Short mmCIF file of C-alpha atoms in Angstrom, two decimals:
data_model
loop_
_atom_site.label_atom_id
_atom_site.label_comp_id
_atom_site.label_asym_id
_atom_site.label_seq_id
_atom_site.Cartn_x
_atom_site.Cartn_y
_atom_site.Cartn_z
CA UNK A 18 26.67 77.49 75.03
CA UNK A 19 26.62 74.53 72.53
CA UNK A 20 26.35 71.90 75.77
CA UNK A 21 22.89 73.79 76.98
CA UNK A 22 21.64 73.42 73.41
CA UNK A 23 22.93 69.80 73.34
CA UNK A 24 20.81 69.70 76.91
CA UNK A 25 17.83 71.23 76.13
CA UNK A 26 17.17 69.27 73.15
CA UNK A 27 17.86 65.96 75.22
CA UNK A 28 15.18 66.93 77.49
CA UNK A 29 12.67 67.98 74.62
CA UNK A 30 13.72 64.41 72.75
CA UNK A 31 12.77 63.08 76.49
CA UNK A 32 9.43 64.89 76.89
CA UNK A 33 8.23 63.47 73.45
CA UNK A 34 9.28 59.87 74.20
CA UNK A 35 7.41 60.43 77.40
CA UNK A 36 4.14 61.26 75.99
CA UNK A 37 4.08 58.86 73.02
CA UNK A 38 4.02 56.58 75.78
CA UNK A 39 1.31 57.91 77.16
CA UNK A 40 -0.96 57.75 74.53
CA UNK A 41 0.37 54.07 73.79
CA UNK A 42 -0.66 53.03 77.27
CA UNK A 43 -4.49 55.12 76.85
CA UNK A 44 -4.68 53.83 73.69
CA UNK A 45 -4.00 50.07 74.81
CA UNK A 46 -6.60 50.02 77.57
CA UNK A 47 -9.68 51.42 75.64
CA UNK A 48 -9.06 48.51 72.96
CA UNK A 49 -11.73 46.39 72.32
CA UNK A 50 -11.41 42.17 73.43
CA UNK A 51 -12.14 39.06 70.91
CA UNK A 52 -14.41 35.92 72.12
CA UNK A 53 -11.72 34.21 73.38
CA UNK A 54 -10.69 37.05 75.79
CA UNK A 55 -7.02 38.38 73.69
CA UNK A 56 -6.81 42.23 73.31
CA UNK A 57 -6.47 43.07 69.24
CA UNK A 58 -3.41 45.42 68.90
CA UNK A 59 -4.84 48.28 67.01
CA UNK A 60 -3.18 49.98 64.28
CA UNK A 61 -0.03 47.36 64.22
CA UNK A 62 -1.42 44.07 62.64
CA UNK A 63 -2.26 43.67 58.92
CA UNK A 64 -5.45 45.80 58.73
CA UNK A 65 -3.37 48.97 60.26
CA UNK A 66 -4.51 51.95 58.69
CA UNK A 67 -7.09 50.77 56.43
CA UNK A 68 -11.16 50.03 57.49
CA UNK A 69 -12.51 46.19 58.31
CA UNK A 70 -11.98 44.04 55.60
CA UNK A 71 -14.95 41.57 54.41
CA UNK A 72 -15.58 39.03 56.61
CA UNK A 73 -14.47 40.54 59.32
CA UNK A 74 -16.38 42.37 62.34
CA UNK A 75 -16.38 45.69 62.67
CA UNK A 76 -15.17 47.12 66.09
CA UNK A 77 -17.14 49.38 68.09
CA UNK A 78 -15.90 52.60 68.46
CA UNK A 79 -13.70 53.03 65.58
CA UNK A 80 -14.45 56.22 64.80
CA UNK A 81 -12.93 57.12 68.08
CA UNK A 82 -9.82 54.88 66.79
CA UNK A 83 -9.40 56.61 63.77
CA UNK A 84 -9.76 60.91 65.44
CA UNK A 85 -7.03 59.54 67.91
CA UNK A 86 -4.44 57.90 64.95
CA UNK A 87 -5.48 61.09 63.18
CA UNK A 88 -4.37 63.18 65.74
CA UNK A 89 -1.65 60.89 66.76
CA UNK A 90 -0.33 61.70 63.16
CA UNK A 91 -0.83 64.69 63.33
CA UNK A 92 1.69 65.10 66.65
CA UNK A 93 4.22 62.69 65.07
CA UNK A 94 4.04 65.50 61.93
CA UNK A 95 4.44 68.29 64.37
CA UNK A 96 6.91 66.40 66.38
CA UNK A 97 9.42 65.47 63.11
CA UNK A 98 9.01 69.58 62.24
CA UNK A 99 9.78 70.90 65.82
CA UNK A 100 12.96 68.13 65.62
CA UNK A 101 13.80 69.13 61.95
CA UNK A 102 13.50 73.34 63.61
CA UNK A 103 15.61 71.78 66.47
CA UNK A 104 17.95 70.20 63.73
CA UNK A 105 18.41 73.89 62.08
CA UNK A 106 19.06 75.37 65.21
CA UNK A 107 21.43 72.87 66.54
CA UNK A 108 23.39 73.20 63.37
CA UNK A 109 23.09 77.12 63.82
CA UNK A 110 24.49 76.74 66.89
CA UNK A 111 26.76 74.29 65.78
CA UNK A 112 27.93 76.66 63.28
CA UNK A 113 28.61 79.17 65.68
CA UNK A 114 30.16 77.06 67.68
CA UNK A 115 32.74 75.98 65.27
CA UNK A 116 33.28 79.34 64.38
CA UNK A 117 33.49 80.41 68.26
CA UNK A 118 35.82 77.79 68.25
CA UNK A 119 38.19 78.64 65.43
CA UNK A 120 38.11 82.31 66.82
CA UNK A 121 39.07 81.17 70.10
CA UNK A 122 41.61 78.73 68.76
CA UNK A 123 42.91 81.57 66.08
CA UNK A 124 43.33 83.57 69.37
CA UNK A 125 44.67 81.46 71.25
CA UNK A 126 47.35 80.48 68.54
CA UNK A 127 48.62 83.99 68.34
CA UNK A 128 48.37 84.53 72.27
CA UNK A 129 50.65 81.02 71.86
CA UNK A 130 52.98 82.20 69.21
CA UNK A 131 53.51 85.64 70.83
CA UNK A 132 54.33 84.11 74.16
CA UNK A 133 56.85 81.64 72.30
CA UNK A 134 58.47 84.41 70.11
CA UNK A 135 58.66 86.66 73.47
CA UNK A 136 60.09 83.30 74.92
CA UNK A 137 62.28 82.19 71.97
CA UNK A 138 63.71 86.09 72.29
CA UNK A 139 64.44 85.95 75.84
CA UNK A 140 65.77 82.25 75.64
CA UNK A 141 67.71 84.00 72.36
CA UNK A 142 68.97 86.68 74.93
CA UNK A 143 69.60 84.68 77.70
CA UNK A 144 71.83 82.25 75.73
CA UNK A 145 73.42 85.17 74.52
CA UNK A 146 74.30 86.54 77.50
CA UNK A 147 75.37 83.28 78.41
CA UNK A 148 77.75 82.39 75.75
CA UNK A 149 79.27 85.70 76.06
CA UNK A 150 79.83 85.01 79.23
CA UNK A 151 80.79 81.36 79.26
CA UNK A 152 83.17 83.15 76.23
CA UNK A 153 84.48 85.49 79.33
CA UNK A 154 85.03 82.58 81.30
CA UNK A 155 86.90 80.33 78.50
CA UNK A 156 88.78 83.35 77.66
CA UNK A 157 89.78 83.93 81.56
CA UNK A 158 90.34 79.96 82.02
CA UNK A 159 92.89 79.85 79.12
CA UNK A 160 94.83 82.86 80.57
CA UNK A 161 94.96 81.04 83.80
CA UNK A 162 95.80 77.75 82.44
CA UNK A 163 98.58 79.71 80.64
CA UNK A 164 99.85 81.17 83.99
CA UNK A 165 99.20 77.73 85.46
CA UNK A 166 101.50 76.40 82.53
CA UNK A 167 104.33 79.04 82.71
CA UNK A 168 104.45 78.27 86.55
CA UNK A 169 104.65 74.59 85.73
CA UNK A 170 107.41 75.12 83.65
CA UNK A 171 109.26 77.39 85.97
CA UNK A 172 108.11 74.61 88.82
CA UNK A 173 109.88 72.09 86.42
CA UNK A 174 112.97 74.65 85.68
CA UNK A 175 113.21 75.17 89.59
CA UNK A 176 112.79 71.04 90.33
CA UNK A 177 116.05 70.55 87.50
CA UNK A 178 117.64 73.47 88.93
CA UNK A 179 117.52 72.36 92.91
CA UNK A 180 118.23 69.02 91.29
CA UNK A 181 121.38 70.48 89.75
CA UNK A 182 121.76 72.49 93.11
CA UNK A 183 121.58 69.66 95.67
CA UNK A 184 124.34 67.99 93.16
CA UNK A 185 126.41 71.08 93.49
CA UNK A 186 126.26 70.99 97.30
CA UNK A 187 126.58 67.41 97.55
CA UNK A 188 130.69 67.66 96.88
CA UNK A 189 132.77 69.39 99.58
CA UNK A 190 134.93 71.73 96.76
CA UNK A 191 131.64 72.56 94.54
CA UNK A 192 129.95 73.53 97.89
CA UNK A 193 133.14 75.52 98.35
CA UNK A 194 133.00 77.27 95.56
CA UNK A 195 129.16 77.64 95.31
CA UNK A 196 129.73 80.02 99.11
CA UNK A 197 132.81 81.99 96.98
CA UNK A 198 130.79 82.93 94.52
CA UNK A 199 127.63 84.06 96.42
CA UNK A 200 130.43 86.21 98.75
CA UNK A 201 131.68 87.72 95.52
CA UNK A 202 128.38 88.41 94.34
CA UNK A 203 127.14 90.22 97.98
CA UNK A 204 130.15 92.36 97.90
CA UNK A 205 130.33 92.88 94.17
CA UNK A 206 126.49 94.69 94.42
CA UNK A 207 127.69 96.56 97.59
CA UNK A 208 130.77 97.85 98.07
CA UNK A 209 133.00 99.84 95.47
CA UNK A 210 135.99 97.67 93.51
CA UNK A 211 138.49 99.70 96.16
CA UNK A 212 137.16 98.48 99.13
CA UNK A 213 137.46 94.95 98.76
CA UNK A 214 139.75 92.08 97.26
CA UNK A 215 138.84 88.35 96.69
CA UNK A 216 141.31 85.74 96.85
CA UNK A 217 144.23 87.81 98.39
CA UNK A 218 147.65 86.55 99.86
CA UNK A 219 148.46 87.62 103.25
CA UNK A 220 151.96 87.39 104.79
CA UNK A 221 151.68 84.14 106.32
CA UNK A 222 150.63 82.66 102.96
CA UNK A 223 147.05 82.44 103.68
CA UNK A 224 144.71 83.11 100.94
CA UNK A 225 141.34 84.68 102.00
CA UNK A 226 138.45 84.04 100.07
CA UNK A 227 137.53 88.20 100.52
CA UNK A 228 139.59 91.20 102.14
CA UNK A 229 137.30 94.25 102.74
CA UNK A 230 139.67 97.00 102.85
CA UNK A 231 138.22 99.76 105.65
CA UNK A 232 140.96 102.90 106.77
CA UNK A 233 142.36 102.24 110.44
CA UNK A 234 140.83 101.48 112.75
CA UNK A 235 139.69 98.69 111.93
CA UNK A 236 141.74 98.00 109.12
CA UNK A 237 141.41 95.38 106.29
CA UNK A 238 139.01 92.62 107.28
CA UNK A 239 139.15 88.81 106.13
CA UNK A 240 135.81 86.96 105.17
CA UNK A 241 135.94 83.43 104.64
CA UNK A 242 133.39 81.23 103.71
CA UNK A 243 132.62 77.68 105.22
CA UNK A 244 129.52 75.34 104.25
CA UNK A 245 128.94 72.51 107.37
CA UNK A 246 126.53 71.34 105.05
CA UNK A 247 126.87 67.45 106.00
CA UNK A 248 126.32 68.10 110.08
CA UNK A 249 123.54 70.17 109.67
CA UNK A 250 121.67 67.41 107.03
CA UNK A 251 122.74 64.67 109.78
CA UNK A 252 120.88 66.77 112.70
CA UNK A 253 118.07 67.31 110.66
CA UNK A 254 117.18 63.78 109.82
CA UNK A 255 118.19 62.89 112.89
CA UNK A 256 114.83 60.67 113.73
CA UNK A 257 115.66 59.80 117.64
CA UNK A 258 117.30 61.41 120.72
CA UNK A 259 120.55 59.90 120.73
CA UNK A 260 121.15 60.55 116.84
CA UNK A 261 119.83 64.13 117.62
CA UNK A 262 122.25 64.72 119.88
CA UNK A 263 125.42 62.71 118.08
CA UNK A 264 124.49 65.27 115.09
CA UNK A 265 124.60 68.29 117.13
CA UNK A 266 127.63 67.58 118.79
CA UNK A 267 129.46 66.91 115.33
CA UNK A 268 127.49 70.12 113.64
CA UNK A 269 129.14 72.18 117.26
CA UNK A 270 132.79 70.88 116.06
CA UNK A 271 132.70 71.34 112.70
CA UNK A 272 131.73 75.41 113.39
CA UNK A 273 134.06 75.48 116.21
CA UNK A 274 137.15 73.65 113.77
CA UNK A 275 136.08 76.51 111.02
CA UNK A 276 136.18 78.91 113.40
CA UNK A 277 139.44 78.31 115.15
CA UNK A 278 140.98 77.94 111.55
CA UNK A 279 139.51 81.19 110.87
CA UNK A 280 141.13 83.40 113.76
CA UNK A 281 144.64 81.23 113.04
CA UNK A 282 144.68 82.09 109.68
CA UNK A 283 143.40 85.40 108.78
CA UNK A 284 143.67 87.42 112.20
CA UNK A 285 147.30 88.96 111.14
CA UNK A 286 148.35 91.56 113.30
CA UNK A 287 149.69 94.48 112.27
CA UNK A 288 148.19 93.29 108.97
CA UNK A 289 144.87 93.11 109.55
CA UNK A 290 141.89 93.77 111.76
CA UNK A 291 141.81 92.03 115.61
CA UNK A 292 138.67 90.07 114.22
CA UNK A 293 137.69 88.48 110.75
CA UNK A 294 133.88 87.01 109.41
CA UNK A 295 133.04 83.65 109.00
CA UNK A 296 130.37 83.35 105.68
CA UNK A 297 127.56 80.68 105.94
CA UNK A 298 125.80 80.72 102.44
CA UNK A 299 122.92 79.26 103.86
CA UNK A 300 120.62 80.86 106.49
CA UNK A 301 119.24 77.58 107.72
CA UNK A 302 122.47 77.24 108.79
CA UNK A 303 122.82 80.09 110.77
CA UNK A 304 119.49 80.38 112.13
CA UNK A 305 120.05 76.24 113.38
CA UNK A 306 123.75 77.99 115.30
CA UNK A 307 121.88 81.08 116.60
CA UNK A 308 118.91 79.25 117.77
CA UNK A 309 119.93 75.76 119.43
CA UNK A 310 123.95 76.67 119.68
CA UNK A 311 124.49 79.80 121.77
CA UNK A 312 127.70 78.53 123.32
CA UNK A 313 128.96 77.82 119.88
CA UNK A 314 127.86 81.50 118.88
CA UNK A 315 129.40 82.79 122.08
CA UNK A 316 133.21 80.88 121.34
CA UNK A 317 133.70 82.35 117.92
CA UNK A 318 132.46 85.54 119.55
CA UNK A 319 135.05 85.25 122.03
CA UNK A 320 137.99 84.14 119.14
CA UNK A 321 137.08 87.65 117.01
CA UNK A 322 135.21 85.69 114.23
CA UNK A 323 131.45 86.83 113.63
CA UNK A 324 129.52 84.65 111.98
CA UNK A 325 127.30 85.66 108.82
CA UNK A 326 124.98 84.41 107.22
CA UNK A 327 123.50 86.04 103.14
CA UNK A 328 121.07 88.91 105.25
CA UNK A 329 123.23 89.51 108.27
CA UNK A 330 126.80 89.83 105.29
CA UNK A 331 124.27 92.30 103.73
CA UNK A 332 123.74 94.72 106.52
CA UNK A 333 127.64 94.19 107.32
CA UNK A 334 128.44 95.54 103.91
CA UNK A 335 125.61 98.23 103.67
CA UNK A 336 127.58 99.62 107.35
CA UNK A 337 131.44 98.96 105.46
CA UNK A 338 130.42 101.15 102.78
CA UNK A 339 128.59 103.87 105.36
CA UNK A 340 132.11 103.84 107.26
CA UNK A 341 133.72 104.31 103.49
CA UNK A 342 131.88 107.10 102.78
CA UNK A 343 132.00 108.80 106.45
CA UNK A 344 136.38 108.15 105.67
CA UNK A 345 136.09 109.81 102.54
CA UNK A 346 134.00 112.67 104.14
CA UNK A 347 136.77 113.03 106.33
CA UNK A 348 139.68 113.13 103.44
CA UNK A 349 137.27 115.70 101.72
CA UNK A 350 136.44 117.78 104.99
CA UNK A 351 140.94 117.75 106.01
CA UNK A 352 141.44 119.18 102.31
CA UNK A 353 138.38 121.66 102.99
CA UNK A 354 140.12 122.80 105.52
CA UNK A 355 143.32 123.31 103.74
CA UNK A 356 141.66 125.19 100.89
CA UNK A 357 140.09 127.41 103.68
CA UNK A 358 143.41 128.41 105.18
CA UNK A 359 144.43 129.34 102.23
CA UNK A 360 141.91 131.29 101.40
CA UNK A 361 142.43 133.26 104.75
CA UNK A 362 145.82 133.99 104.22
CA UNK A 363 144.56 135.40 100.75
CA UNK A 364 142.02 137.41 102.40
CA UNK A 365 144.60 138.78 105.15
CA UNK A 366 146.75 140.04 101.87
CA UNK A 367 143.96 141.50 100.55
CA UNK A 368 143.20 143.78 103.52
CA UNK A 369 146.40 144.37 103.35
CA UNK A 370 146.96 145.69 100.03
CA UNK A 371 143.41 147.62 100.56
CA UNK A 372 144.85 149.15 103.89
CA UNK A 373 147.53 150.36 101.52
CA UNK A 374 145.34 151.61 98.90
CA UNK A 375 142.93 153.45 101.18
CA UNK A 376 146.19 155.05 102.77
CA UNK A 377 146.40 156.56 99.06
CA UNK A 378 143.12 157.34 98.74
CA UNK A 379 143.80 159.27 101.71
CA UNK A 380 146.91 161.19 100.33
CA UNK A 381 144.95 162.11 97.25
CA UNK A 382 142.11 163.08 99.20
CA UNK A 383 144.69 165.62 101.03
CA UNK A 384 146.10 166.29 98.09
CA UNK A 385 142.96 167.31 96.28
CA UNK A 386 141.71 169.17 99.30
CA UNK A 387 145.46 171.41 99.21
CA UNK A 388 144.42 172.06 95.27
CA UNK A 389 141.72 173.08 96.46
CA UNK A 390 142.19 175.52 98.94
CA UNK A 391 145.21 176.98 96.47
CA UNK A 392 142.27 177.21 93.79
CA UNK A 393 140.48 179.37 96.46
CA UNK A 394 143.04 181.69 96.89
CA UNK A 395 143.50 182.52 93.03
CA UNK A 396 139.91 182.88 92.97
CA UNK A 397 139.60 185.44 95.64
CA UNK A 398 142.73 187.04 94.16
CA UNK A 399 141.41 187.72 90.88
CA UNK A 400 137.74 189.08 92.68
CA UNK A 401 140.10 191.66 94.54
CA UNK A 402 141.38 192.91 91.20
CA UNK A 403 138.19 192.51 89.71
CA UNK A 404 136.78 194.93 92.31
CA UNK A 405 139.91 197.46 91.76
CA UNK A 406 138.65 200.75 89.93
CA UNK A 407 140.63 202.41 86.94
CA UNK A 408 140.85 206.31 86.20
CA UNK A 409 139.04 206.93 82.00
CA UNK A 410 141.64 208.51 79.73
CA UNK A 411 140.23 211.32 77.67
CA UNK A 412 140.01 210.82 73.73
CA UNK A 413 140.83 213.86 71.42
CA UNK A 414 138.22 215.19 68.55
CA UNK A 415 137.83 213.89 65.50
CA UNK A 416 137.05 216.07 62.93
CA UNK A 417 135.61 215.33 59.41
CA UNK A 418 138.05 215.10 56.15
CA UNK A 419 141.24 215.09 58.71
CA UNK A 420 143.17 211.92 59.66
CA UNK A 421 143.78 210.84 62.82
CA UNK A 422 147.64 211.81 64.18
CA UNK A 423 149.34 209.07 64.13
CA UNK A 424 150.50 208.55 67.63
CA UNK A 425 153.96 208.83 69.07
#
């Protein structure tokens, strides 16, 4: 609105300009020539606005002169009041422009500063959610980083530990007595204390490293334990064929040496069981024999001696202590037995003694029915004489005052 004003008063401003010029230009080519042929320039030399001075000519037509700088006056006076009207209504405008303005600014400041509260409250939300959530996350990272720490301590527990372990099993009588101890701990969580004795003499002077006592058949069983650990390292960092094979030959002999030793030693007969178990602590081991060594598997087969490894002693045990309990069944069923022929010959003495009583129960009965029958003859007896009639006697008189006769 305030441009159009701005406009419209440029193009009134032009309009004027324009016709002052035009009454310049009308003005200029009525005016009157000198002698010498020069135009005089009315109204802007010396003698402007005042009437020929002496001496000087007067110019035709000056009456004409002086109606058109009247009138020329009196347009500039109109003119300076129409732009001093102009003036008051630009500034009116002006005025409500600037307060157009400052309503529109007022408006748009609150339109601004409820947008950036509404934004400032969701930025305010939004971080909250965020930091309660990063919070979440912190929270759950630290728990992790604790489980991540406890496992690097048990990783660093476990690294000493297989250190201390690969020590162990690096010396032939610590390797020894690492696969005693894991046989003694099998059997230990197993079996009963009865069924089984750890470093036991046998006859020939052998001591077994375990003797699982089972009833006959099959009769007390030797395990022995035997760790080839050094063959079965060389075969598997064996890095060609020819070490390969070298290894597996001397892993074959060192089973087959442990097992012949094995069936020599703690197959006693008459002592114990026709066959005895060979212990290999570590199932590596065993799966190596089993899975590249049939034939070696097959000998000690063939010798008596079963080879066992931690899982495979396991399930050996778990059937030991099934044949246990089936032997102890069968102690418990024989003295069932016993108890139950005695309790037949108890029952056949008591029919007896009730055959006896019924046979007095029978006597009294026949007893009690003679009574009876005795009882039945009194009865009828004393309805006969019941039933017999008796002849009256006749009394004598009594008379008043007298006494009775006494009677004979």
């Amino acid at each position: 609105m305030a441009i159009d004003s701005l406009f419209g008063v440029f193009i009134l401003v032009g309009g004027l300009g324009l016709a002052g010029g035009a009454v310049f230009l009308f003005l200029r080519s009525n005016q009157p020539r000198r002698s010498d042929g020069e135009m005089v320039e009315p109204g802007f030399g010396p003698g402007f606005g005042r009437g020929p001075s002496r001496g000087e000519p007067a110019f035709e037509g000056g009456g004409d002169q002086t109606s058109l700088a009247y009138r020329l006056s009196q347009s500039q006076a109109e003119l300076a009041g129409r732009l001093a009207h102009m003036a008051e209504v630009q500034a009116a405008h002006q005025a409500q422009l600037a307060e157009q303005l400052q309503a529109q600014e007022r408006h748009v400041t609150r339109v601004l500063e409820e947008r950036l509260a509404d934004v400032i409250q969701r930025v305010g939300e939004g971080l909250l959610v965020s930091s309660e959530k990063a919070a979440a996350q912190m929270h759950d990272l630290r728990e992790r980083l604790a489980v991540i720490d406890a496992a690097q301590r048990t990783i660093t527990d476990l690294s000493s530990q297989i250190v201390s372990l690969q020590d162990i099993l690096s010396n032939k009588q610590a390797r020894g007595a690492f696969g005693e101890v894991q046989l003694q701990d099998l059997v230990q969580d197993i079996l009963p204390p009865s069924a089984y004795s750890f470093q036991a003499v046998l006859s020939n002077g052998r001591r077994a490293d375990c003797l699982l006592v089972l009833p006959n058949p099959p009769g007390v069983i030797a395990v022995d334990s035997k760790f080839p650990l050094e063959s079965y390292y060389a075969l598997r960092d064996a890095t060609d064929d020819a070490s390969r094979q070298s290894a597996a030959k001397g892993l074959a002999s060192d089973v087959l040496k442990h097992v012949k030793d094995i069936a020599d030693r703690y197959i006693v007969p008459g002592e114990t069981a026709d066959s005895a178990l060979m212990f290999l602590p570590s199932e590596a081991v065993y799966a190596e024999l089993h899975a590249h060594f049939p034939d070696v598997v097959a000998k000690s087969h063939r010798a008596k001696v079963w080879i066992v490894s931690p899982t495979t002693l396991m399930a050996t045990l778990n059937t030991v202590r099934a044949i246990l309990k089936d032997a102890r069944m069968q102690q418990q069923a024989t003295v069932i037995q016993q108890e139950v022929l005695r309790l037949l010959e108890d029952v056949r003495r008591l029919d007896g003694r009730v055959g006896k009583l019924a046979s007095h129960f029978s006597q009294v009965q026949e007893d009690v029915r003679q009574i009876q029958m005795s009882t039945d003859k009194v009865l009828r007896r004393a309805d006969s004489i019941e039933q017999v009639q008796v002849g009256e006697v006749d009394q004598p008189e009594e008379h008043p005052g007298e006494l009775p006769a006494n009677p004979v």
